[in-house]
Amino acid sequence: MSNLAIINATIVTPTGHSARKGDEMAHLRIIKEGAIHIADGLITYCGPMAEAPSATTNVQVIDAEGRVALPGFVDSHTHLIFGGYRPDEFEWRLKGDSYMSIMERGGGIQSTVNATRTESAEALREKAEWFLSRMSEMGVTTVEAKSGYGLSTESEMKMLDVINSLATDPERKLRIVSTFLGAHAVPKEYKGRTAEYVDLIIREMLPAAKGKARFCDIFTEKNVFEIEDSRRLLKAAREMGFELKLHADEIVTLGGAELAAELGATSADHLLHVSDEGVRRMAEAGVVATLLPLTAFALKEPFAPARKFIEAGAAVALATDLNPGSCFSGSIPLTIALACIYMKMSIEETITALTLNGAAACGLAEVTGSLEVGKAGDVAILEFDNYHSLPYYVGMNCVRTTIAGGKITYNANH
Ligand code: NIG
Ligand code: FE
């Protein structure tokens, strides 16, 4: 593998090997006239150019010309694999239908399930590759991808196999973390028999998903998987060695955040309607609050209370929630804009949330999420030399070069 040296960079990065919590989220290390050396995919030097060891032979040099170098972004919550599209539902929602009412009449997740079951693994993979390329262009170097549109053992495993075939592709552009989300909805064949479907997941799907997924996630929601079913499933998953995630308190206040804290989940996600007690317990238990502003925006819902989490001392991550239904967007620039404009997060907090804390939400804070010796050579070089410009360019992609594991995966053509 070739070596890389980034010179003349304004390095902007959180530091550490675990999520940054509360006030710590605003602390960034800033190095003007900095250099980053990457060998065999890992950072071997990150600091002032003046103190950098002299470059060895065989080094590709990237002159950043003073521009900002950030850790590559981590999109820690996506539904990357799916069959079909749902533009009709989007229009119904514009005309006043609610997300849950569409789901209750058999649309929503079930409609994507029907399409995913019939689509071939190759077709699913091809579609995902298109999104992965778009993500690279926005500086993303790690992405979490969920199953959850199969809802049968066979189709869920098909989805996980697609995720893993992308993750292990030697040509891959990003690191991919796999999550099993068999409990995304109750499939139509189990309508009214939620507990039996949970039994099926525990008996058949979880053992089959072992080794194919690192995390087990669930849509904990009123009239989907309520607290008792969620607890039962997540406990079984934990016993089988899965780390835990929850879609929690997205549509109504149900106690998903409290359950995440009780079970020591890695993250609880969405949290638009989290209770104050849920915020407190998540902070206490060290559960990462993964907030998904694009979903709130697309569903015209109130944004999650980012400031409450930060003030309670919790770690906040930001992610896109890319999926064909509630939020058909993987836009990192728009996520940044919404976090800064509507969620009152500072740009420093936003950067930490999209890098180190996203990595922590994927169980990868020791591997990526900051520019430090020993971490992966995952870097996003921006167009400008001042990171404060990130939210100012509202919704515009300002990534010039993306480097993942020491390889250039995107370079803007000017
Ligand atoms: O994170 N809320 C549940 N799951 C997704 C939406 C999935 C879909 O609508 O297809 C979410 O918002
Ligand atoms: Fe989601």
Coordinates of C-alpha atoms and ligand atoms in Angstrom, one line a residue:
M1 CA 0.0 0.0 0.0
S2 CA 1.4 3.4 -0.9
N3 CA 2.0 6.2 1.6
L4 CA 0.4 9.6 1.7
A5 CA 1.5 12.9 3.2
I6 CA -1.0 15.8 3.5
I7 CA 0.9 19.1 3.9
N8 CA -0.1 22.7 4.5
A9 CA -3.4 21.7 6.1
T10 CA -5.4 23.4 8.8
I11 CA -6.1 20.3 10.9
V12 CA -9.3 20.4 12.8
T13 CA -10.2 17.4 14.9
P14 CA -11.7 16.1 18.2
T15 CA -9.3 13.9 20.1
G16 CA -9.7 10.7 22.0
H17 CA -10.7 7.1 21.7
S18 CA -14.2 7.3 23.1
A19 CA -17.2 9.5 22.6
R20 CA -16.8 13.1 23.8
K21 CA -19.6 14.1 26.2
G22 CA -21.3 17.3 27.1
D23 CA -19.0 20.3 27.1
E24 CA -16.1 18.2 25.8
M25 CA -17.9 18.1 22.4
A26 CA -16.9 21.7 21.7
H27 CA -13.1 21.0 22.2
L28 CA -11.3 20.6 19.0
R29 CA -7.6 20.4 18.4
I30 CA -6.6 22.9 15.7
I31 CA -3.2 22.9 14.0
K32 CA -2.4 25.5 11.5
E33 CA 0.3 24.6 8.9
G34 CA -0.2 21.0 9.8
A35 CA 0.8 17.7 8.2
I36 CA -0.7 14.2 8.3
H37 CA 1.3 11.2 7.3
I38 CA -0.5 8.0 6.5
A39 CA 1.3 4.6 6.0
D40 CA -0.4 1.4 5.2
G41 CA -3.8 3.0 5.9
L42 CA -2.9 4.3 9.4
I43 CA -1.9 7.8 10.6
T44 CA 1.8 7.8 11.6
Y45 CA 2.1 11.6 12.1
C46 CA -0.4 14.4 12.8
G47 CA 1.0 17.7 13.9
P48 CA 2.8 20.9 12.9
M49 CA 4.6 20.6 9.5
A50 CA 7.7 22.1 11.2
E51 CA 8.0 19.0 13.5
A52 CA 7.0 16.4 10.9
P53 CA 9.6 13.6 10.3
S54 CA 11.0 13.9 6.8
A55 CA 9.0 12.0 4.3
T56 CA 10.2 8.6 3.1
T57 CA 10.3 7.6 -0.6
N58 CA 7.3 6.5 -2.4
V59 CA 5.0 9.1 -0.8
Q60 CA 2.2 10.7 -2.6
V61 CA 2.0 14.3 -1.4
I62 CA -1.3 16.2 -1.2
D63 CA -0.8 20.0 -0.7
A64 CA -3.9 21.2 1.1
E65 CA -2.8 24.9 0.5
G66 CA -4.1 25.9 3.9
R67 CA -7.5 24.2 3.6
V68 CA -9.2 22.5 6.5
A69 CA -8.6 18.8 7.0
L70 CA -11.2 17.1 9.2
P71 CA -11.5 13.4 10.2
G72 CA -13.6 11.6 7.5
F73 CA -17.3 11.9 8.5
V74 CA -19.1 8.9 10.0
D75 CA -22.7 8.3 9.0
S76 CA -23.7 6.1 11.9
H77 CA -27.3 5.5 11.0
T78 CA -28.5 4.5 7.5
H79 CA -30.9 2.1 5.8
L80 CA -28.6 1.8 2.8
I81 CA -30.0 -1.3 1.3
F82 CA -33.6 -1.3 0.0
G83 CA -35.7 -2.3 -2.9
G84 CA -38.0 0.1 -4.8
Y85 CA -38.7 3.8 -4.0
R86 CA -41.6 5.5 -2.3
P87 CA -42.1 8.9 -4.0
D88 CA -46.0 8.4 -3.8
E89 CA -45.8 8.4 0.0
F90 CA -43.7 11.5 0.0
E91 CA -46.5 13.3 -1.9
W92 CA -49.2 11.9 0.4
R93 CA -47.3 13.3 3.3
L94 CA -47.0 16.7 1.6
K95 CA -50.8 16.6 1.3
G96 CA -51.2 16.0 5.0
D97 CA -51.0 12.2 5.7
S98 CA -48.8 11.2 8.6
Y99 CA -45.9 8.7 8.5
M100 CA -47.7 6.3 10.9
S101 CA -51.1 6.5 9.1
I102 CA -49.4 5.4 5.8
M103 CA -47.6 2.6 7.7
E104 CA -50.8 1.5 9.4
R105 CA -52.6 1.1 6.0
G106 CA -49.9 -1.2 4.7
G107 CA -47.6 1.3 3.1
G108 CA -44.4 2.6 4.6
I109 CA -41.8 0.1 5.6
Q110 CA -44.0 -2.8 4.4
S111 CA -44.0 -1.4 0.9
T112 CA -40.2 -1.4 0.8
V113 CA -40.3 -4.9 2.3
N114 CA -42.3 -6.1 -0.7
A115 CA -39.9 -4.6 -3.1
T116 CA -36.8 -5.8 -1.2
R117 CA -38.0 -9.4 -1.0
T118 CA -38.3 -9.6 -4.8
E119 CA -35.2 -7.7 -5.7
S120 CA -32.0 -9.7 -6.4
A121 CA -28.9 -9.2 -4.2
E122 CA -27.0 -7.8 -7.2
A123 CA -29.7 -5.2 -7.9
L124 CA -29.7 -4.2 -4.2
R125 CA -25.9 -4.0 -4.2
E126 CA -25.8 -1.9 -7.3
K127 CA -28.2 0.7 -5.9
A128 CA -26.2 0.9 -2.6
E129 CA -23.0 1.5 -4.5
W130 CA -24.5 4.6 -6.1
F131 CA -25.2 6.0 -2.6
L132 CA -21.8 5.0 -1.3
S133 CA -20.2 7.0 -4.1
R134 CA -22.3 10.0 -3.2
M135 CA -21.3 9.6 0.4
S136 CA -17.6 9.6 -0.5
E137 CA -18.1 12.9 -2.3
M138 CA -19.4 14.4 0.9
G139 CA -16.4 13.3 2.9
V140 CA -17.9 10.1 4.5
T141 CA -15.4 7.4 5.3
T142 CA -17.5 5.2 7.6
V143 CA -21.1 4.2 7.2
E144 CA -23.4 2.0 9.3
A145 CA -25.9 0.0 7.2
K146 CA -29.0 -1.8 8.5
S147 CA -31.0 -4.7 7.3
G148 CA -34.7 -4.4 8.1
Y149 CA -36.6 -4.5 4.8
G150 CA -36.6 -8.3 4.6
L151 CA -38.5 -9.3 7.7
S152 CA -38.1 -13.0 7.0
T153 CA -35.0 -15.0 7.8
E154 CA -34.1 -15.5 4.2
S155 CA -34.6 -11.8 3.1
E156 CA -32.9 -10.4 6.2
M157 CA -29.9 -12.6 5.5
K158 CA -29.9 -11.5 1.9
M159 CA -29.7 -7.9 3.0
L160 CA -26.9 -8.6 5.5
D161 CA -25.0 -10.5 2.8
V162 CA -25.2 -7.5 0.5
I163 CA -23.9 -5.3 3.3
N164 CA -21.0 -7.6 4.0
S165 CA -20.2 -8.1 0.3
L166 CA -19.9 -4.3 0.1
A167 CA -17.9 -4.1 3.3
T168 CA -15.3 -6.7 2.2
D169 CA -15.0 -5.5 -1.4
P170 CA -11.3 -4.7 -2.1
E171 CA -12.4 -1.7 -4.2
R172 CA -14.7 -0.4 -1.4
K173 CA -14.7 3.4 -0.8
L174 CA -15.7 3.4 2.8
R175 CA -15.7 1.2 6.0
I176 CA -19.1 -0.3 6.5
V177 CA -20.6 -1.5 9.8
S178 CA -23.5 -3.9 9.6
T179 CA -26.6 -3.8 11.8
F180 CA -29.4 -6.4 12.0
L181 CA -32.8 -4.7 12.1
G182 CA -35.2 -7.7 11.7
A183 CA -37.4 -5.8 14.2
H184 CA -38.0 -2.8 11.9
A185 CA -41.8 -3.6 11.5
V186 CA -44.1 -6.5 12.0
P187 CA -44.4 -8.1 8.5
K188 CA -47.9 -8.5 7.1
E189 CA -47.9 -12.3 7.6
Y190 CA -47.5 -11.7 11.4
K191 CA -50.1 -8.8 11.6
G192 CA -51.5 -8.8 15.1
R193 CA -49.0 -11.4 16.3
T194 CA -46.1 -9.3 17.3
A195 CA -44.9 -11.5 20.1
E196 CA -44.8 -14.5 17.7
Y197 CA -42.7 -12.4 15.3
V198 CA -40.3 -11.5 18.1
D199 CA -40.1 -15.3 18.9
L200 CA -39.2 -15.9 15.3
I201 CA -36.4 -13.3 15.4
I202 CA -35.0 -14.7 18.6
R203 CA -35.3 -18.3 17.5
E204 CA -34.2 -18.1 13.9
M205 CA -33.0 -14.7 12.7
L206 CA -30.5 -13.7 15.5
P207 CA -28.6 -17.0 15.3
A208 CA -28.5 -16.7 11.5
A209 CA -27.3 -13.0 11.7
K210 CA -24.5 -13.9 14.1
G211 CA -21.2 -13.1 12.4
K212 CA -23.0 -11.1 9.7
A213 CA -23.9 -8.1 11.9
R214 CA -22.2 -6.3 14.8
F215 CA -25.3 -4.5 16.1
C216 CA -28.9 -5.5 16.7
D217 CA -31.4 -2.6 16.3
I218 CA -35.2 -2.3 16.8
F219 CA -37.9 0.2 16.0
T220 CA -39.2 0.7 19.5
E221 CA -42.5 2.6 18.8
K222 CA -46.1 2.6 19.9
N223 CA -48.0 0.1 17.8
V224 CA -44.8 -1.3 16.4
F225 CA -42.5 -2.9 19.0
E226 CA -43.5 -1.6 22.4
I227 CA -41.2 -1.6 25.4
E228 CA -41.8 -5.2 26.6
D229 CA -41.2 -6.7 23.2
S230 CA -38.2 -4.5 22.7
R231 CA -36.7 -5.5 26.0
R232 CA -37.2 -9.2 25.4
L233 CA -35.6 -9.0 21.9
L234 CA -32.7 -6.8 22.9
K235 CA -31.8 -8.9 25.9
A236 CA -31.7 -12.0 23.8
A237 CA -29.5 -10.2 21.2
R238 CA -27.2 -9.0 23.9
E239 CA -26.8 -12.6 25.2
M240 CA -25.9 -13.7 21.7
G241 CA -23.1 -11.1 21.6
F242 CA -24.7 -8.3 19.6
E243 CA -24.2 -4.7 20.6
L244 CA -27.4 -2.8 20.8
K245 CA -29.1 0.2 19.1
L246 CA -32.7 1.4 19.2
H247 CA -34.9 3.6 17.1
A248 CA -36.3 5.3 20.2
D249 CA -39.0 7.9 20.9
E250 CA -39.2 8.9 17.3
I251 CA -42.9 9.4 16.9
V252 CA -44.2 9.4 20.5
T253 CA -42.7 9.4 24.0
L254 CA -42.6 5.7 24.8
G255 CA -39.5 5.2 27.0
G256 CA -37.1 3.9 24.4
A257 CA -34.4 6.2 25.8
E258 CA -34.8 4.8 29.3
L259 CA -34.7 1.2 27.9
A260 CA -31.5 2.0 26.0
A261 CA -29.9 3.2 29.2
E262 CA -31.2 0.2 31.2
L263 CA -29.7 -2.3 28.7
G264 CA -26.5 -0.4 28.1
A265 CA -27.1 0.1 24.4
T266 CA -24.3 1.7 22.3
S267 CA -26.7 4.3 21.0
A268 CA -30.4 5.3 20.9
D269 CA -31.4 7.1 17.8
H270 CA -34.0 9.7 16.6
L271 CA -35.2 10.8 20.1
L272 CA -37.5 13.6 18.8
H273 CA -39.9 13.0 21.6
V274 CA -37.5 11.8 24.4
S275 CA -38.5 12.6 28.0
D276 CA -36.3 14.6 30.3
E277 CA -35.8 11.5 32.4
G278 CA -34.7 9.6 29.2
V279 CA -32.1 12.3 28.5
R280 CA -30.8 12.1 32.1
R281 CA -30.6 8.3 32.1
M282 CA -28.9 8.1 28.7
A283 CA -26.3 10.6 29.9
E284 CA -25.7 8.6 33.0
A285 CA -25.4 5.3 31.2
G286 CA -23.1 6.7 28.5
V287 CA -25.5 5.8 25.6
V288 CA -24.7 7.9 22.5
A289 CA -27.7 10.0 21.4
T290 CA -27.7 9.7 17.7
L291 CA -29.8 12.6 16.3
L292 CA -31.1 12.6 12.7
P293 CA -32.2 16.1 11.8
L294 CA -32.9 15.2 8.1
T295 CA -35.7 12.9 9.3
A296 CA -37.3 15.5 11.5
F297 CA -37.0 18.0 8.6
A298 CA -38.5 15.6 6.0
L299 CA -41.4 14.6 8.3
K300 CA -42.0 18.2 9.5
E301 CA -41.5 17.1 13.1
P302 CA -39.8 19.1 15.8
F303 CA -36.0 18.5 16.0
A304 CA -34.5 16.4 18.7
P305 CA -33.4 18.3 21.8
A306 CA -29.6 18.4 21.2
R307 CA -28.9 21.0 23.7
K308 CA -30.7 19.1 26.5
F309 CA -28.5 16.1 25.8
I310 CA -25.3 18.2 25.7
E311 CA -26.2 20.1 28.8
A312 CA -27.0 16.8 30.6
G313 CA -23.5 15.6 29.8
A314 CA -24.4 13.1 27.1
A315 CA -22.6 12.3 23.9
V316 CA -24.4 13.4 20.8
A317 CA -23.8 11.9 17.3
L318 CA -25.4 13.2 14.1
A319 CA -26.3 10.9 11.2
T320 CA -28.5 11.0 8.1
D321 CA -31.0 8.1 8.5
L322 CA -30.9 7.7 4.7
N323 CA -33.9 5.5 3.8
P324 CA -36.5 5.4 1.0
G325 CA -39.4 6.4 3.3
S326 CA -39.1 8.9 6.2
C327 CA -35.9 10.5 5.0
F328 CA -34.6 10.0 1.4
S329 CA -31.5 12.0 1.9
G330 CA -27.9 11.2 2.8
S331 CA -26.9 14.8 2.8
I332 CA -24.1 15.6 5.2
P333 CA -24.1 19.3 4.3
L334 CA -27.8 19.6 5.1
T335 CA -27.3 17.7 8.3
I336 CA -24.7 20.2 9.4
A337 CA -26.9 23.2 8.4
L338 CA -29.9 21.8 10.3
A339 CA -27.9 20.9 13.4
C340 CA -26.4 24.4 13.6
I341 CA -29.4 26.5 12.5
Y342 CA -32.3 24.6 14.2
M343 CA -30.7 22.4 16.9
K344 CA -28.5 25.1 18.2
M345 CA -25.4 23.0 18.1
S346 CA -22.1 24.9 17.7
I347 CA -20.1 24.0 14.6
E348 CA -17.4 22.5 16.9
E349 CA -20.1 20.2 18.5
T350 CA -21.4 19.4 15.1
I351 CA -18.0 18.3 13.8
T352 CA -17.5 16.1 16.9
A353 CA -21.0 14.6 16.5
L354 CA -20.3 13.7 12.8
T355 CA -16.8 12.3 13.5
L356 CA -15.6 10.9 16.8
N357 CA -19.1 10.5 18.3
G358 CA -20.4 8.9 15.2
A359 CA -17.5 6.5 15.3
A360 CA -18.4 5.7 19.0
A361 CA -22.0 5.0 17.9
C362 CA -20.5 2.4 15.5
G363 CA -18.2 1.0 18.2
L364 CA -15.2 2.3 16.2
A365 CA -13.9 5.2 18.3
E366 CA -10.6 3.5 18.6
V367 CA -10.3 3.1 14.9
T368 CA -11.5 6.3 13.3
G369 CA -13.3 9.6 14.1
S370 CA -10.2 11.7 14.9
L371 CA -6.9 12.6 13.3
E372 CA -4.4 11.0 15.6
V373 CA -1.5 8.7 15.3
G374 CA -2.6 5.1 15.2
K375 CA -6.1 5.8 13.8
A376 CA -7.2 5.1 10.2
G377 CA -6.1 7.5 7.5
D378 CA -9.7 8.8 7.1
V379 CA -9.6 12.5 6.1
A380 CA -12.0 15.0 4.5
I381 CA -10.2 18.1 3.0
L382 CA -12.6 21.0 2.6
E383 CA -12.5 23.8 0.0
F384 CA -11.8 26.5 2.6
D385 CA -9.3 27.3 5.4
N386 CA -11.8 28.2 8.1
Y387 CA -14.1 25.4 9.5
H388 CA -16.7 28.1 10.5
S389 CA -17.6 28.2 6.8
L390 CA -19.1 24.7 7.1
P391 CA -22.7 25.7 8.1
Y392 CA -22.4 29.0 6.3
Y393 CA -22.4 27.2 2.9
V394 CA -26.0 26.1 3.7
G395 CA -26.5 22.6 2.3
M396 CA -23.6 22.9 -0.1
N397 CA -21.0 20.2 -0.4
C398 CA -17.6 21.8 0.3
V399 CA -15.5 18.6 0.3
R400 CA -12.5 18.8 -2.0
T401 CA -10.8 15.5 -1.3
T402 CA -11.8 12.4 0.6
I403 CA -9.2 9.9 1.8
A404 CA -10.4 6.6 3.4
G405 CA -7.8 4.3 4.9
G406 CA -5.1 6.2 3.2
K407 CA -6.6 6.0 -0.3
I408 CA -8.1 8.9 -2.2
T409 CA -11.7 8.0 -2.7
Y410 CA -12.9 11.3 -4.1
N411 CA -11.3 14.4 -5.6
A412 CA -13.4 17.3 -6.8
N413 CA -12.7 18.3 -10.4
H414 CA -12.4 22.0 -10.7
Ligands
NIG1 O1 -35.4 5.5 10.9 N1 -38.5 4.7 11.8 C1 -38.2 3.6 11.4 N2 -37.3 3.5 10.4 C2 -36.8 4.4 9.5 C3 -37.8 4.7 8.4 C4 -37.9 3.5 7.5 C5 -38.8 3.7 6.4 O2 -39.7 4.6 6.4 O3 -38.6 3.0 5.4 C6 -36.4 5.7 10.2 O4 -37.0 6.7 10.1
FE2 FE -33.6 4.7 10.9

